[in-house]
């Protein structure tokens, strides 16, 4: 009957606070925008082609006869990180795609052949997330196709905010 207590007797009441959940970051925006990433494009001794590029929706790392295409970022707060990845495996056994969080302690992808997958991982503030295409510095044995990794559907959902209001949920009888 809504806010009205019907009849006589003891009635239980509860008072609680409803804190809003933090909004997730979708794509390479906000705290995960391109400007917040450290990028290394190392063309190697033979000055190969290397590129790390961002859009709001995708991160692409590619090398062709180069050494390293790396994008890394420090996780700003605890939460859940999720993304899809594809790697074309253009130079199997010689070039590699690596994904690392917290210095190999939590999650690692290491691929040399064409592959794809999805990741959902709890992360902590201060951990470093690294995407890395490593090239041996030589052109592929087959066609001159860059070794390319694409990260898409990137989402970071911050952990729920703690109750910092000092309010304690309470209940009682009337």
Short mmCIF file of C-alpha atoms in Angstrom, two decimals:
data_model
loop_
_atom_site.label_atom_id
_atom_site.label_comp_id
_atom_site.label_asym_id
_atom_site.label_seq_id
_atom_site.Cartn_x
_atom_site.Cartn_y
_atom_site.Cartn_z
CA UNK A 1 0.00 0.00 0.00
CA UNK A 2 2.87 2.38 -0.79
CA UNK A 3 4.13 4.59 2.03
CA UNK A 4 1.14 3.83 4.25
CA UNK A 5 1.45 1.30 7.08
CA UNK A 6 -1.74 -0.74 7.34
CA UNK A 7 -3.15 -1.80 10.69
CA UNK A 8 -1.50 -2.24 14.06
CA UNK A 9 1.66 -4.16 14.98
CA UNK A 10 5.36 -4.16 14.28
CA UNK A 11 6.50 -3.21 10.80
CA UNK A 12 10.09 -3.47 9.51
CA UNK A 13 11.61 -0.50 7.71
CA UNK A 14 14.97 -0.15 5.93
CA UNK A 15 16.82 2.96 4.83
CA UNK A 16 19.66 2.63 2.33
CA UNK A 17 21.58 4.78 -0.11
CA UNK A 18 21.63 4.07 -3.84
CA UNK A 19 24.98 5.10 -5.33
CA UNK A 20 25.11 5.31 -9.11
CA UNK A 21 27.52 2.96 -10.87
CA UNK A 22 30.35 4.68 -12.74
CA UNK A 23 29.87 4.83 -16.51
CA UNK A 24 32.15 2.55 -18.57
CA UNK A 25 34.63 3.87 -21.12
CA UNK A 26 33.71 2.50 -24.54
CA UNK A 27 36.38 2.56 -27.22
CA UNK A 28 39.62 4.48 -27.14
CA UNK A 29 38.09 7.55 -25.53
CA UNK A 30 38.21 9.29 -22.14
CA UNK A 31 40.98 7.89 -19.92
CA UNK A 32 41.84 5.47 -22.77
CA UNK A 33 42.05 8.09 -25.56
CA UNK A 34 45.09 7.99 -27.85
CA UNK A 35 46.83 10.88 -26.04
CA UNK A 36 47.00 8.80 -22.83
CA UNK A 37 48.89 5.86 -24.36
CA UNK A 38 52.66 5.46 -24.63
CA UNK A 39 53.52 4.42 -28.17
CA UNK A 40 56.77 2.99 -29.54
CA UNK A 41 57.26 2.57 -33.29
CA UNK A 42 60.72 1.04 -33.85
CA UNK A 43 61.58 0.58 -37.55
CA UNK A 44 64.66 -1.53 -36.70
CA UNK A 45 68.05 -1.45 -38.43
CA UNK A 46 66.60 -1.92 -41.93
CA UNK A 47 64.13 0.94 -41.44
CA UNK A 48 61.02 -1.14 -42.01
CA UNK A 49 57.43 0.06 -41.92
CA UNK A 50 55.83 0.33 -38.49
CA UNK A 51 52.57 1.95 -37.40
CA UNK A 52 50.46 2.29 -34.27
CA UNK A 53 47.17 4.03 -35.03
CA UNK A 54 44.01 4.78 -33.07
CA UNK A 55 40.43 5.58 -33.92
CA UNK A 56 37.70 5.89 -31.30
CA UNK A 57 36.78 2.26 -32.09
CA UNK A 58 40.05 0.49 -32.91
CA UNK A 59 43.75 0.29 -32.14
CA UNK A 60 45.89 -1.10 -34.98
CA UNK A 61 49.53 -2.15 -34.66
CA UNK A 62 51.47 -3.21 -37.74
CA UNK A 63 55.05 -3.95 -38.77
CA UNK A 64 56.71 -4.92 -42.04
CA UNK A 65 60.43 -5.59 -41.84
CA UNK A 66 60.58 -3.50 -38.66
CA UNK A 67 61.01 -4.41 -34.98
CA UNK A 68 58.34 -3.17 -32.60
CA UNK A 69 54.89 -1.62 -32.65
CA UNK A 70 53.89 -1.10 -29.00
CA UNK A 71 51.03 0.71 -27.27
CA UNK A 72 50.88 0.72 -23.46
CA UNK A 73 48.84 2.46 -20.80
CA UNK A 74 48.69 2.52 -17.01
CA UNK A 75 45.26 1.38 -15.78
CA UNK A 76 43.80 4.46 -14.02
CA UNK A 77 41.53 2.69 -11.52
CA UNK A 78 40.32 -0.80 -10.68
CA UNK A 79 37.71 -2.31 -12.97
CA UNK A 80 37.00 -4.77 -15.75
CA UNK A 81 38.74 -4.54 -19.10
CA UNK A 82 37.29 -6.26 -22.17
CA UNK A 83 38.20 -6.23 -25.86
CA UNK A 84 38.32 -8.31 -29.04
CA UNK A 85 41.56 -8.88 -30.92
CA UNK A 86 42.64 -10.23 -34.30
CA UNK A 87 46.13 -10.98 -35.57
CA UNK A 88 46.83 -11.85 -39.20
CA UNK A 89 50.00 -13.94 -38.59
CA UNK A 90 51.62 -12.61 -41.78
CA UNK A 91 55.07 -13.97 -40.87
CA UNK A 92 54.46 -17.12 -38.75
CA UNK A 93 57.24 -18.24 -36.39
CA UNK A 94 59.09 -14.95 -36.89
CA UNK A 95 56.66 -12.19 -35.86
CA UNK A 96 54.55 -12.23 -32.71
CA UNK A 97 51.55 -10.48 -31.21
CA UNK A 98 51.61 -10.06 -27.42
CA UNK A 99 49.06 -8.73 -24.94
CA UNK A 100 50.17 -8.33 -21.37
CA UNK A 101 48.63 -6.97 -18.18
CA UNK A 102 50.55 -6.57 -14.92
CA UNK A 103 53.86 -7.86 -16.28
CA UNK A 104 52.60 -11.34 -17.30
CA UNK A 105 50.99 -11.89 -13.93
CA UNK A 106 47.37 -11.83 -14.99
CA UNK A 107 46.74 -12.23 -18.70
CA UNK A 108 48.94 -12.93 -21.68
CA UNK A 109 48.22 -13.59 -25.32
CA UNK A 110 51.19 -14.69 -27.40
CA UNK A 111 50.45 -15.50 -31.02
CA UNK A 112 52.58 -16.05 -34.09
CA UNK A 113 49.88 -17.55 -36.36
CA UNK A 114 46.65 -15.91 -37.51
CA UNK A 115 44.16 -15.95 -34.65
CA UNK A 116 41.52 -13.92 -32.86
CA UNK A 117 39.79 -13.85 -29.52
CA UNK A 118 38.06 -11.91 -26.78
CA UNK A 119 39.34 -10.87 -23.37
CA UNK A 120 37.52 -9.94 -20.18
CA UNK A 121 39.86 -9.32 -17.27
CA UNK A 122 39.67 -7.72 -13.82
CA UNK A 123 42.47 -5.16 -13.52
CA UNK A 124 43.86 -2.98 -10.75
CA UNK A 125 44.96 0.66 -10.71
CA UNK A 126 48.61 1.03 -11.64
CA UNK A 127 48.84 -2.11 -13.77
CA UNK A 128 50.29 -1.59 -17.24
CA UNK A 129 48.38 -2.92 -20.24
CA UNK A 130 50.63 -3.61 -23.26
CA UNK A 131 49.75 -4.44 -26.87
CA UNK A 132 52.87 -5.41 -28.87
CA UNK A 133 53.55 -6.62 -32.40
CA UNK A 134 57.14 -7.86 -32.49
CA UNK A 135 58.78 -8.25 -35.89
CA UNK A 136 62.10 -10.00 -36.52
CA UNK A 137 63.18 -7.09 -38.75
CA UNK A 138 63.00 -9.05 -41.99
CA UNK A 139 60.30 -9.22 -44.63
CA UNK A 140 57.89 -12.18 -44.47
CA UNK A 141 58.79 -15.43 -46.24
CA UNK A 142 55.58 -15.11 -48.29
CA UNK A 143 54.02 -11.93 -49.67
CA UNK A 144 55.11 -8.58 -48.23
CA UNK A 145 52.09 -8.21 -45.95
CA UNK A 146 52.50 -6.36 -42.63
CA UNK A 147 52.04 -8.32 -39.40
CA UNK A 148 48.91 -6.61 -38.07
CA UNK A 149 46.94 -6.77 -34.83
CA UNK A 150 43.62 -4.98 -34.37
CA UNK A 151 42.01 -4.31 -30.98
CA UNK A 152 38.28 -3.54 -31.11
CA UNK A 153 35.19 -3.49 -28.86
CA UNK A 154 37.42 -2.03 -26.13
CA UNK A 155 35.55 -1.34 -22.88
CA UNK A 156 36.70 -0.44 -19.40
CA UNK A 157 34.07 -0.65 -16.64
CA UNK A 158 35.28 0.94 -13.39
CA UNK A 159 34.65 -0.96 -10.19
CA UNK A 160 31.63 0.27 -8.21
CA UNK A 161 32.37 3.38 -6.17
CA UNK A 162 32.69 2.79 -2.44
CA UNK A 163 30.16 4.46 -0.13
CA UNK A 164 32.08 7.58 0.89
CA UNK A 165 29.08 9.46 2.25
CA UNK A 166 29.45 8.07 5.77
CA UNK A 167 25.87 6.77 5.57
CA UNK A 168 25.21 3.31 6.94
CA UNK A 169 22.23 1.26 5.81
CA UNK A 170 19.89 0.81 8.74
CA UNK A 171 16.61 -0.86 9.59
CA UNK A 172 14.23 -1.13 12.49
CA UNK A 173 10.65 -1.60 13.66
CA UNK A 174 7.83 0.91 13.91
#
